[in-house]
Tab-separated table of C-alpha atoms and ligand atoms in Angstrom:
chain	number	residue	atom	x	y	z
N	1	MET	CA	4.135	35.328	29.858
N	2	ASN	CA	3.412	34.571	26.192
N	3	LYS	CA	2.567	30.998	25.326
N	4	PRO	CA	5.184	29.161	23.226
N	5	LYS	CA	4.255	29.182	19.544
N	6	ILE	CA	4.283	25.916	17.580
N	7	VAL	CA	4.021	26.333	13.797
N	8	ILE	CA	3.233	23.242	11.708
N	9	LEU	CA	3.884	23.508	7.969
N	10	GLY	CA	1.746	21.131	5.921
N	11	ALA	CA	-1.493	19.253	6.696
N	12	GLY	CA	-0.696	15.963	5.006
N	13	TYR	CA	-0.565	12.751	7.032
N	14	ALA	CA	2.355	13.900	9.207
N	15	GLY	CA	1.422	17.549	9.841
N	16	LEU	CA	-2.285	16.950	10.421
N	17	LYS	CA	-1.565	14.077	12.795
N	18	THR	CA	0.841	16.294	14.809
N	19	ALA	CA	-1.791	19.043	15.068
N	20	LYS	CA	-4.470	16.583	16.147
N	21	GLN	CA	-2.202	14.966	18.741
N	22	LEU	CA	-1.235	18.356	20.229
N	23	GLN	CA	-4.923	19.262	20.272
N	24	LYS	CA	-5.719	16.026	22.114
N	25	LYS	CA	-2.931	16.645	24.632
N	26	ASN	CA	-4.405	20.087	25.420
N	27	VAL	CA	-0.948	21.688	25.360
N	28	ASN	CA	-0.496	25.155	26.745
N	29	ALA	CA	0.818	26.609	23.488
N	30	GLU	CA	-0.318	28.653	20.503
N	31	ILE	CA	-0.615	26.151	17.647
N	32	ILE	CA	-0.667	27.302	14.021
N	33	LEU	CA	-1.229	24.897	11.138
N	34	VAL	CA	-0.361	26.190	7.648
N	35	ASN	CA	-1.452	24.420	4.460
N	36	LYS	CA	-1.583	25.443	0.795
N	37	ASN	CA	-5.094	24.083	0.275
N	38	GLU	CA	-8.083	24.302	2.585
N	39	TYR	CA	-8.311	20.516	2.429
N	40	HIS	CA	-6.229	17.464	3.368
N	41	TYR	CA	-6.033	14.694	0.778
N	42	GLU	CA	-5.146	11.007	1.176
N	43	SER	CA	-2.180	10.920	-1.193
N	44	THR	CA	-2.137	7.096	-1.155
N	45	GLN	CA	-5.392	7.152	-3.169
N	46	LEU	CA	-4.405	9.575	-5.941
N	47	HIS	CA	-4.245	6.726	-8.477
N	48	GLU	CA	-8.019	6.280	-8.093
N	49	VAL	CA	-8.693	9.922	-8.940
N	50	ALA	CA	-6.230	9.763	-11.862
N	51	ALA	CA	-7.948	6.683	-13.263
N	52	GLY	CA	-11.395	8.188	-12.679
N	53	THR	CA	-12.674	5.503	-10.321
N	54	GLU	CA	-13.171	8.037	-7.499
N	55	PRO	CA	-13.675	11.818	-7.531
N	56	GLY	CA	-11.146	14.054	-5.740
N	57	SER	CA	-13.794	14.828	-3.103
N	58	LYS	CA	-13.843	11.153	-2.000
N	59	ILE	CA	-10.189	11.218	-0.956
N	60	SER	CA	-10.127	14.696	0.630
N	61	PHE	CA	-11.794	16.640	3.437
N	62	ASN	CA	-11.762	20.182	4.825
N	63	ILE	CA	-9.079	20.768	7.456
N	64	ALA	CA	-11.341	23.181	9.357
N	65	ASP	CA	-13.834	20.345	9.865
N	66	VAL	CA	-11.357	18.110	11.699
N	67	ILE	CA	-9.454	20.547	13.934
N	68	ASP	CA	-10.648	22.400	17.020
N	69	SER	CA	-10.343	26.103	16.170
N	70	ASN	CA	-10.159	26.939	19.897
N	71	LYS	CA	-6.884	25.045	20.077
N	72	VAL	CA	-5.375	25.199	16.564
N	73	THR	CA	-5.374	28.186	14.196
N	74	PHE	CA	-5.500	27.140	10.551
N	75	ILE	CA	-3.901	29.416	7.932
N	76	GLN	CA	-4.456	28.598	4.264
N	77	ASP	CA	-1.291	29.875	2.602
N	78	GLU	CA	1.783	28.689	0.736
N	79	VAL	CA	5.160	28.388	2.475
N	80	THR	CA	7.861	29.950	0.307
N	81	LEU	CA	10.896	29.987	2.628
N	82	ILE	CA	12.039	28.978	6.102
N	83	LYS	CA	14.547	31.336	7.778
N	84	LYS	CA	15.760	28.889	10.425
N	85	GLU	CA	18.434	31.206	11.878
N	86	GLU	CA	15.775	33.890	12.494
N	87	LYS	CA	13.045	31.397	13.561
N	88	LYS	CA	10.728	32.750	10.885
N	89	VAL	CA	8.689	31.343	7.999
N	90	ILE	CA	7.684	33.298	4.895
N	91	LEU	CA	4.182	32.720	3.563
N	92	ALA	CA	3.118	33.831	0.053
N	93	LYS	CA	0.116	35.922	1.179
N	94	LYS	CA	0.518	36.537	4.895
N	95	GLY	CA	4.268	37.298	4.842
N	96	GLU	CA	6.488	36.501	7.812
N	97	ILE	CA	5.437	34.480	10.871
N	98	SER	CA	7.695	33.607	13.804
N	99	TYR	CA	7.869	30.397	15.827
N	100	ASP	CA	9.345	28.871	18.960
N	101	TYR	CA	8.957	25.338	17.595
N	102	LEU	CA	8.658	24.496	13.905
N	103	VAL	CA	7.304	21.248	12.431
N	104	ILE	CA	8.151	20.914	8.745
N	105	ALA	CA	5.779	18.461	7.073
N	106	LEU	CA	5.659	19.887	3.552
N	107	GLY	CA	5.306	16.554	1.768
N	108	PHE	CA	6.461	15.367	-1.634
N	109	GLU	CA	6.862	16.418	-5.260
N	110	SER	CA	7.308	14.372	-8.390
N	111	GLU	CA	10.931	13.300	-9.004
N	112	THR	CA	11.968	13.991	-12.605
N	113	PHE	CA	15.688	13.177	-12.094
N	114	GLY	CA	16.273	16.056	-14.558
N	115	ILE	CA	15.125	13.854	-17.460
N	116	PRO	CA	14.343	16.125	-20.440
N	117	GLY	CA	10.709	16.598	-21.456
N	118	VAL	CA	9.134	15.117	-18.290
N	119	ASN	CA	7.460	18.354	-17.169
N	120	GLU	CA	6.320	19.268	-20.683
N	121	PHE	CA	5.114	15.943	-22.074
N	122	SER	CA	3.948	13.725	-19.189
N	123	LYS	CA	1.557	13.963	-16.252
N	124	PRO	CA	2.596	13.265	-12.630
N	125	LEU	CA	0.262	12.078	-9.835
N	126	VAL	CA	1.170	14.234	-6.857
N	127	ASP	CA	-1.974	15.998	-5.648
N	128	ILE	CA	-5.687	16.281	-6.389
N	129	LYS	CA	-5.149	18.818	-9.196
N	130	THR	CA	-2.528	16.742	-11.033
N	131	ALA	CA	-4.528	13.526	-10.553
N	132	GLU	CA	-7.655	15.201	-11.970
N	133	ALA	CA	-5.585	16.581	-14.862
N	134	ALA	CA	-4.252	13.068	-15.559
N	135	ARG	CA	-7.806	11.698	-15.642
N	136	GLN	CA	-8.948	14.394	-18.059
N	137	TYR	CA	-5.903	13.734	-20.273
N	138	LEU	CA	-6.558	9.970	-20.376
N	139	ASP	CA	-10.282	10.387	-21.074
N	140	THR	CA	-9.678	13.020	-23.786
N	141	ASN	CA	-7.128	10.854	-25.615
N	142	LEU	CA	-9.311	7.741	-25.450
N	143	ALA	CA	-12.367	9.714	-26.627
N	144	ASN	CA	-10.377	11.210	-29.534
N	145	TYR	CA	-9.922	7.784	-31.076
N	146	ALA	CA	-13.550	7.678	-32.267
N	147	LYS	CA	-12.709	10.526	-34.688
N	148	SER	CA	-8.954	10.219	-35.213
N	149	LYS	CA	-8.639	6.410	-35.536
N	150	ASN	CA	-5.064	7.120	-34.447
N	151	GLU	CA	-3.766	4.138	-32.420
N	152	ALA	CA	-1.544	6.469	-30.383
N	153	ASP	CA	-4.749	7.797	-28.783
N	154	LEU	CA	-5.266	4.311	-27.326
N	155	SER	CA	-1.646	3.918	-26.237
N	156	ILE	CA	-0.917	4.572	-22.530
N	157	ALA	CA	2.638	4.620	-21.178
N	158	VAL	CA	3.216	4.382	-17.417
N	159	CYS	CA	6.766	5.371	-16.450
N	160	GLY	CA	8.284	3.401	-13.562
N	161	ALA	CA	6.833	0.319	-11.836
N	162	GLY	CA	6.775	1.381	-8.176
N	163	PHE	CA	3.638	1.098	-6.028
N	164	THR	CA	2.040	4.234	-7.483
N	165	SER	CA	2.379	2.855	-11.026
N	166	ILE	CA	1.164	-0.631	-10.069
N	167	GLU	CA	-1.881	0.784	-8.255
N	168	TYR	CA	-2.635	3.141	-11.157
N	169	LEU	CA	-2.351	0.257	-13.633
N	170	GLY	CA	-4.728	-1.772	-11.447
N	171	GLU	CA	-7.332	1.007	-11.584
N	172	ILE	CA	-7.138	1.796	-15.297
N	173	THR	CA	-7.247	-1.847	-16.357
N	174	ASN	CA	-10.465	-2.162	-14.276
N	175	ARG	CA	-11.953	0.975	-15.783
N	176	ILE	CA	-11.086	0.626	-19.497
N	177	PRO	CA	-14.059	-1.646	-20.386
N	178	LYS	CA	-16.541	0.868	-18.877
N	179	LEU	CA	-14.755	3.790	-20.533
N	180	ALA	CA	-14.793	1.989	-23.885
N	181	GLU	CA	-18.605	1.859	-23.758
N	182	LYS	CA	-18.911	5.476	-22.658
N	183	LEU	CA	-16.323	6.977	-25.025
N	184	ASN	CA	-16.836	4.629	-27.950
N	185	PHE	CA	-13.401	3.069	-28.514
N	186	PRO	CA	-12.448	-0.605	-28.921
N	187	ALA	CA	-11.195	-1.836	-25.514
N	188	ASP	CA	-9.169	-4.623	-27.158
N	189	LYS	CA	-7.091	-2.090	-29.088
N	190	VAL	CA	-5.909	-0.250	-25.951
N	191	LYS	CA	-2.170	-0.694	-25.461
N	192	ILE	CA	-0.815	-0.202	-21.928
N	193	THR	CA	2.962	-0.269	-21.451
N	194	CYS	CA	4.864	0.091	-18.189
N	195	ILE	CA	8.573	0.921	-18.520
N	196	GLU	CA	10.844	0.230	-15.521
N	197	ALA	CA	14.567	0.957	-15.116
N	198	MET	CA	15.270	-1.919	-12.721
N	199	PRO	CA	15.430	-5.535	-13.925
N	200	THR	CA	13.055	-6.866	-11.218
N	201	LEU	CA	9.436	-5.895	-10.649
N	202	LEU	CA	8.035	-5.475	-7.113
N	203	PRO	CA	11.399	-6.399	-5.500
N	204	MET	CA	10.075	-5.554	-2.013
N	205	PHE	CA	7.886	-8.694	-2.082
N	206	SER	CA	8.828	-12.377	-2.264
N	207	GLU	CA	9.340	-13.573	-5.846
N	208	LYS	CA	6.089	-15.571	-5.681
N	209	LEU	CA	3.996	-12.652	-4.448
N	210	GLY	CA	5.579	-10.164	-6.870
N	211	THR	CA	4.995	-12.534	-9.797
N	212	TYR	CA	1.364	-12.968	-8.719
N	213	GLY	CA	0.768	-9.183	-8.815
N	214	ILE	CA	2.492	-8.697	-12.151
N	215	ASP	CA	0.630	-11.674	-13.665
N	216	VAL	CA	-2.721	-10.120	-12.674
N	217	LEU	CA	-1.771	-6.993	-14.609
N	218	LYS	CA	-0.325	-8.950	-17.550
N	219	LYS	CA	-3.586	-10.903	-17.842
N	220	ARG	CA	-5.401	-7.588	-18.017
N	221	GLY	CA	-3.199	-6.642	-20.972
N	222	VAL	CA	-0.331	-4.645	-19.467
N	223	ASN	CA	3.020	-5.054	-21.217
N	224	PHE	CA	6.049	-4.581	-18.938
N	225	ILE	CA	9.398	-3.502	-20.365
N	226	VAL	CA	12.059	-3.907	-17.633
N	227	GLY	CA	15.714	-3.048	-17.161
N	228	THR	CA	15.111	-0.070	-19.442
N	229	PRO	CA	15.735	3.421	-17.986
N	230	ILE	CA	13.722	6.229	-19.547
N	231	LYS	CA	16.049	8.835	-20.997
N	232	GLU	CA	13.693	11.441	-22.425
N	233	ILE	CA	10.033	12.233	-22.935
N	234	LYS	CA	9.183	13.834	-26.254
N	235	GLU	CA	5.731	14.871	-27.437
N	236	ASN	CA	3.675	11.614	-27.400
N	237	THR	CA	6.868	9.540	-27.170
N	238	VAL	CA	8.854	7.823	-24.412
N	239	VAL	CA	12.531	7.310	-25.167
N	240	TYR	CA	14.159	4.460	-23.200
N	241	GLU	CA	17.441	2.600	-23.259
N	242	GLN	CA	17.439	-1.129	-23.934
N	243	GLU	CA	20.722	-3.037	-24.126
N	244	GLY	CA	22.628	0.145	-24.930
N	245	GLU	CA	20.238	1.256	-27.674
N	246	LEU	CA	17.698	4.098	-27.531
N	247	LYS	CA	14.166	2.996	-28.409
N	248	GLU	CA	10.923	4.917	-28.748
N	249	LEU	CA	7.390	4.098	-27.641
N	250	THR	CA	4.531	6.136	-29.067
N	251	ALA	CA	1.754	6.964	-26.605
N	252	ASN	CA	-0.558	9.952	-26.399
N	253	THR	CA	-1.048	9.353	-22.654
N	254	VAL	CA	2.210	9.372	-20.679
N	255	ILE	CA	1.968	9.096	-16.874
N	256	TRP	CA	5.096	9.945	-14.837
N	257	THR	CA	5.340	7.813	-11.677
N	258	THR	CA	9.063	7.186	-11.217
N	259	GLY	CA	9.209	8.235	-7.581
N	260	VAL	CA	9.017	11.237	-5.328
N	261	ARG	CA	11.259	13.748	-3.546
N	262	GLY	CA	10.641	16.048	-0.581
N	263	SER	CA	9.347	19.617	-1.011
N	264	ALA	CA	11.705	21.992	-2.851
N	265	VAL	CA	11.267	24.522	0.004
N	266	VAL	CA	13.596	22.353	2.125
N	267	GLY	CA	16.568	22.786	-0.227
N	268	GLU	CA	15.724	26.419	-0.990
N	269	SER	CA	15.777	27.135	2.764
N	270	GLY	CA	19.358	25.863	3.056
N	271	PHE	CA	18.805	22.591	4.926
N	272	ASP	CA	21.335	19.820	4.397
N	273	GLU	CA	19.119	17.660	2.172
N	274	ARG	CA	19.195	14.960	-0.472
N	275	ARG	CA	16.227	14.821	-2.853
N	276	GLY	CA	14.367	17.180	-0.507
N	277	ARG	CA	14.866	14.926	2.537
N	278	VAL	CA	16.882	15.643	5.680
N	279	VAL	CA	18.315	12.895	7.890
N	280	VAL	CA	16.756	13.683	11.268
N	281	GLU	CA	17.968	13.157	14.831
N	282	SER	CA	16.414	10.483	17.059
N	283	ASP	CA	13.706	12.960	18.247
N	284	LEU	CA	12.997	13.939	14.591
N	285	SER	CA	14.698	17.339	15.039
N	286	VAL	CA	17.227	18.797	12.612
N	287	ALA	CA	20.911	18.712	13.640
N	288	GLY	CA	21.916	22.131	14.993
N	289	PHE	CA	18.266	23.308	15.228
N	290	PRO	CA	16.672	21.515	18.203
N	291	GLU	CA	13.460	23.574	17.832
N	292	VAL	CA	12.961	22.489	14.182
N	293	PHE	CA	11.450	19.075	13.362
N	294	MET	CA	11.089	17.355	9.986
N	295	ILE	CA	8.469	14.668	9.477
N	296	GLY	CA	6.774	12.854	6.600
N	297	ASP	CA	8.267	12.920	3.113
N	298	VAL	CA	10.820	15.658	3.911
N	299	SER	CA	12.475	13.552	6.608
N	300	ALA	CA	14.776	10.570	6.382
N	301	VAL	CA	14.719	8.230	9.396
N	302	MET	CA	17.601	5.777	9.244
N	303	ASP	CA	16.820	2.074	9.435
N	304	GLY	CA	19.519	0.558	11.676
N	305	ASP	CA	19.167	-2.844	9.933
N	306	SER	CA	19.609	-1.774	6.303
N	307	GLY	CA	21.720	1.347	6.958
N	308	ARG	CA	19.364	3.204	4.588
N	309	PRO	CA	16.450	5.531	5.311
N	310	PHE	CA	13.008	3.924	5.667
N	311	PRO	CA	10.886	4.524	2.546
N	312	THR	CA	8.552	7.489	2.800
N	313	THR	CA	5.022	6.189	3.355
N	314	ALA	CA	1.765	7.361	4.925
N	315	GLN	CA	2.375	4.794	7.653
N	316	ILE	CA	5.686	6.260	8.848
N	317	ALA	CA	4.333	9.822	8.436
N	318	LEU	CA	1.373	9.067	10.741
N	319	GLN	CA	3.636	7.428	13.329
N	320	GLN	CA	5.985	10.431	13.203
N	321	GLY	CA	3.063	12.844	13.632
N	322	ALA	CA	1.706	10.949	16.658
N	323	TYR	CA	5.176	10.727	18.224
N	324	LEU	CA	5.936	14.414	17.674
N	325	GLY	CA	2.608	15.584	19.121
N	326	ASN	CA	3.401	13.612	22.288
N	327	ALA	CA	7.081	14.658	22.301
N	328	LEU	CA	6.296	18.376	21.991
N	329	ALA	CA	3.696	18.104	24.754
N	330	ALA	CA	6.337	16.431	26.968
N	331	LYS	CA	8.972	19.077	26.128
N	332	LEU	CA	6.556	21.888	27.073
N	333	ASN	CA	6.084	20.170	30.435
N	334	ASN	CA	9.869	19.836	30.886
N	335	GLN	CA	9.589	16.060	30.668
N	336	SER	CA	12.140	13.851	28.959
N	337	VAL	CA	11.478	12.549	25.436
N	338	GLU	CA	12.311	9.066	24.178
N	339	ALA	CA	13.691	8.438	20.691
N	340	PHE	CA	11.271	7.866	17.803
N	341	THR	CA	11.017	4.236	16.775
N	342	TYR	CA	9.233	3.172	13.613
N	343	LYS	CA	7.059	0.055	13.859
N	344	PRO	CA	6.351	-1.143	10.307
N	345	LEU	CA	2.982	-2.918	10.227
N	346	GLY	CA	3.274	-4.080	6.625
N	347	THR	CA	2.527	-2.901	3.113
N	348	VAL	CA	-0.413	-3.618	0.849
N	349	ALA	CA	-0.835	-2.454	-2.753
N	350	SER	CA	-4.168	-2.550	-4.561
N	351	ILE	CA	-4.635	-3.801	-8.094
N	352	GLY	CA	-7.985	-2.221	-8.789
N	353	ASN	CA	-10.952	-2.545	-6.489
N	354	ASN	CA	-10.953	-6.228	-5.614
N	355	VAL	CA	-7.364	-7.460	-5.789
N	356	GLY	CA	-4.547	-6.540	-3.426
N	357	LEU	CA	-1.176	-7.933	-2.417
N	358	GLY	CA	1.305	-7.367	0.335
N	359	ASN	CA	2.602	-8.236	3.777
N	360	VAL	CA	0.566	-7.641	6.924
N	361	MET	CA	2.118	-8.343	10.346
N	362	GLY	CA	4.656	-10.664	8.734
N	363	LYS	CA	2.103	-12.599	6.634
N	364	GLU	CA	1.654	-12.452	2.877
N	365	VAL	CA	-1.818	-11.553	1.609
N	366	LYS	CA	-3.132	-11.511	-1.941
N	367	GLY	CA	-6.264	-11.428	-4.065
N	368	TYR	CA	-9.630	-10.512	-2.550
N	369	ILE	CA	-8.294	-10.758	1.044
N	370	GLY	CA	-5.515	-8.380	-0.019
N	371	SER	CA	-8.118	-5.888	-1.268
N	372	ILE	CA	-9.977	-6.060	2.074
N	373	MET	CA	-6.715	-5.439	3.927
N	374	LYS	CA	-6.072	-2.423	1.691
N	375	LYS	CA	-9.538	-0.984	2.374
N	376	ASN	CA	-9.011	-1.498	6.119
N	377	ILE	CA	-5.712	0.397	5.881
N	378	ILE	CA	-7.437	3.269	4.028
N	379	ASN	CA	-10.189	3.356	6.683
N	380	LYS	CA	-7.670	3.321	9.523
N	381	SER	CA	-5.786	6.215	7.959
N	382	LEU	CA	-9.026	8.191	7.438
N	383	VAL	CA	-10.091	7.792	11.053
N	384	THR	CA	-6.596	8.800	12.216
N	385	THR	CA	-6.484	12.012	10.169
N	386	GLY	CA	-10.165	12.899	9.884
N	387	GLY	CA	-11.978	11.229	12.794
N	388	THR	CA	-15.068	9.025	12.840
N	389	LYS	CA	-17.351	11.405	10.874
N	390	THR	CA	-14.860	11.532	7.995
N	391	LEU	CA	-14.524	7.738	8.066
N	392	LEU	CA	-18.292	7.327	7.842
N	393	LYS	CA	-18.514	9.785	4.909
N	394	LYS	CA	-15.421	8.771	2.931
N	395	GLY	CA	-14.479	5.280	4.131
N	396	ARG	CA	-14.319	2.126	2.008
N	397	PHE	CA	-17.071	-0.269	2.923
N	398	ASP	CA	-17.556	-1.738	-0.580
N	399	TYR	CA	-16.170	-5.110	0.457
N	400	TYR	CA	-18.439	-7.286	-1.679
N	401	HIS	CA	-18.506	-7.395	-5.504
B	1	LIG	P1	9.021	4.438	-6.097
B	1	LIG	O1	10.306	5.137	-5.938
B	1	LIG	O2	8.619	3.441	-5.095
B	1	LIG	O3	8.965	3.726	-7.547
B	1	LIG	C1	9.401	4.375	-8.715
B	1	LIG	C2	9.861	3.344	-9.730
B	1	LIG	O4	10.271	4.058	-10.911
B	1	LIG	C3	11.050	2.525	-9.268
B	1	LIG	O5	10.791	1.159	-9.503
B	1	LIG	C4	12.204	3.032	-10.131
B	1	LIG	O6	13.166	2.033	-10.437
B	1	LIG	C5	11.477	3.487	-11.386
B	1	LIG	N1	12.234	4.508	-12.137
B	1	LIG	C6	12.900	5.572	-11.638
B	1	LIG	N2	13.486	6.278	-12.645
B	1	LIG	C7	13.177	5.649	-13.800
B	1	LIG	C8	13.478	5.885	-15.160
B	1	LIG	N3	14.209	6.917	-15.552
B	1	LIG	N4	12.994	5.009	-16.066
B	1	LIG	C9	12.227	3.950	-15.703
B	1	LIG	N5	11.918	3.681	-14.437
B	1	LIG	C10	12.372	4.513	-13.478
B	1	LIG	O7	7.931	5.623	-6.211
B	1	LIG	P2	6.342	5.628	-5.984
B	1	LIG	O8	5.722	4.442	-6.559
B	1	LIG	O9	5.903	6.984	-6.429
B	1	LIG	O10	6.207	5.555	-4.417
B	1	LIG	C11	6.766	6.589	-3.586
B	1	LIG	C12	6.738	6.125	-2.124
B	1	LIG	O11	5.386	5.965	-1.702
B	1	LIG	C13	7.426	4.773	-1.954
B	1	LIG	O12	8.071	4.753	-0.730
B	1	LIG	C14	6.280	3.802	-1.947
B	1	LIG	O13	6.560	2.649	-1.195
B	1	LIG	C15	5.159	4.637	-1.306
B	1	LIG	N6	3.843	4.177	-1.791
B	1	LIG	C16	3.246	3.164	-1.076
B	1	LIG	C17	2.023	2.684	-1.506
B	1	LIG	C18	1.378	1.558	-0.709
B	1	LIG	O14	1.860	1.232	0.367
B	1	LIG	N7	0.334	0.933	-1.207
B	1	LIG	C19	1.415	3.188	-2.653
B	1	LIG	C20	2.059	4.219	-3.368
B	1	LIG	C21	3.281	4.693	-2.919
């Protein structure tokens, strides 16, 4: 009898963790892992690549190096469509593949909310390529100033003030003095503006902790404009609404970090989704398709306390991947499967290399201790997805400065 075929789409935190867990469980199944790139990248560290503090190679590693090819077949290809009624997936190069079980872990895209000009005139931070493009764009504009003397070349606008923006601001404010020496521009003339639609910054933290984080960035020269939704991006200009009036900010570097949505393939494949996310059943399967599972940024797991889905994070994606690897192994052995439960361990955001802030196991952390916590979280994630060798090569052990 043929072995059951498990196809995993995406080798981000969720998909790679599922593959590794199934591998560990030695399941009697054919396991196929499909990913667009030959590498996995730690999407939580993209802000470092975009600011130029780390190269893309530091936050990524080859998938083939961390899976056992005797147990998991890796296909580098792009998923274009899922035909759930036919139990088939269409890949751009390889064409159609069939499955008995499907794990959809296709990750996130930048959310533009349909705001005009975003795709044309700003840079998102969603993968290694876009983060490297954002770094090139920032460096080119800053370097241009030496010839142009145009202040817009030194003006940087960061759209949205979520964690991605805050972490990116932390990195660039650390790096500007070094860049100023290298690229020959006056560091004190750099203007960094962060524009946020909501009236409160870092609302997920206590007021004291949030204020601490924002004050660190303000002291490094960041100007926050809050309660001001961005309405349009024009060439070198951000248009935002303030007290009912449209205002313009001139900046030659415009970074788009206003949030993320799940992969467009989910909607295009006819799943019942909202912003690319599907509310999943208690075993992470899709209603009406018990053999199809959604994990990571394409899935919405409801939080019984708030009545809203948990935010999409690497932490929940890794927990979903571990759970699903175990759950599929149990299903194949005709064992019962318990419901997925998310155990939030806390959240830490970095503000450059040696400041961090957040909550860990119910306790607030900030400053240097916060930065150590953040590096420990990065290292834990690396060992979970890439194993000990990857941790030793790519981990963060630069604790002292
Ligand atoms: P986000 O949704 O958390 O933040 C986006 C911000 O942009 C929000 O504050 C929103 O109000 C603002 N915004 C949206 N539209 C706007 C507009 N038109 N004008 C101005 N502001 C606008 O998105 P993110 O920062 O990309 O994070 C995505 C997910 O990843 C979140 O769940 C986040 O918690 C997680 N994340 C976690 C970490 C960490 O734990 N250190 C780091 C990065 C991201």
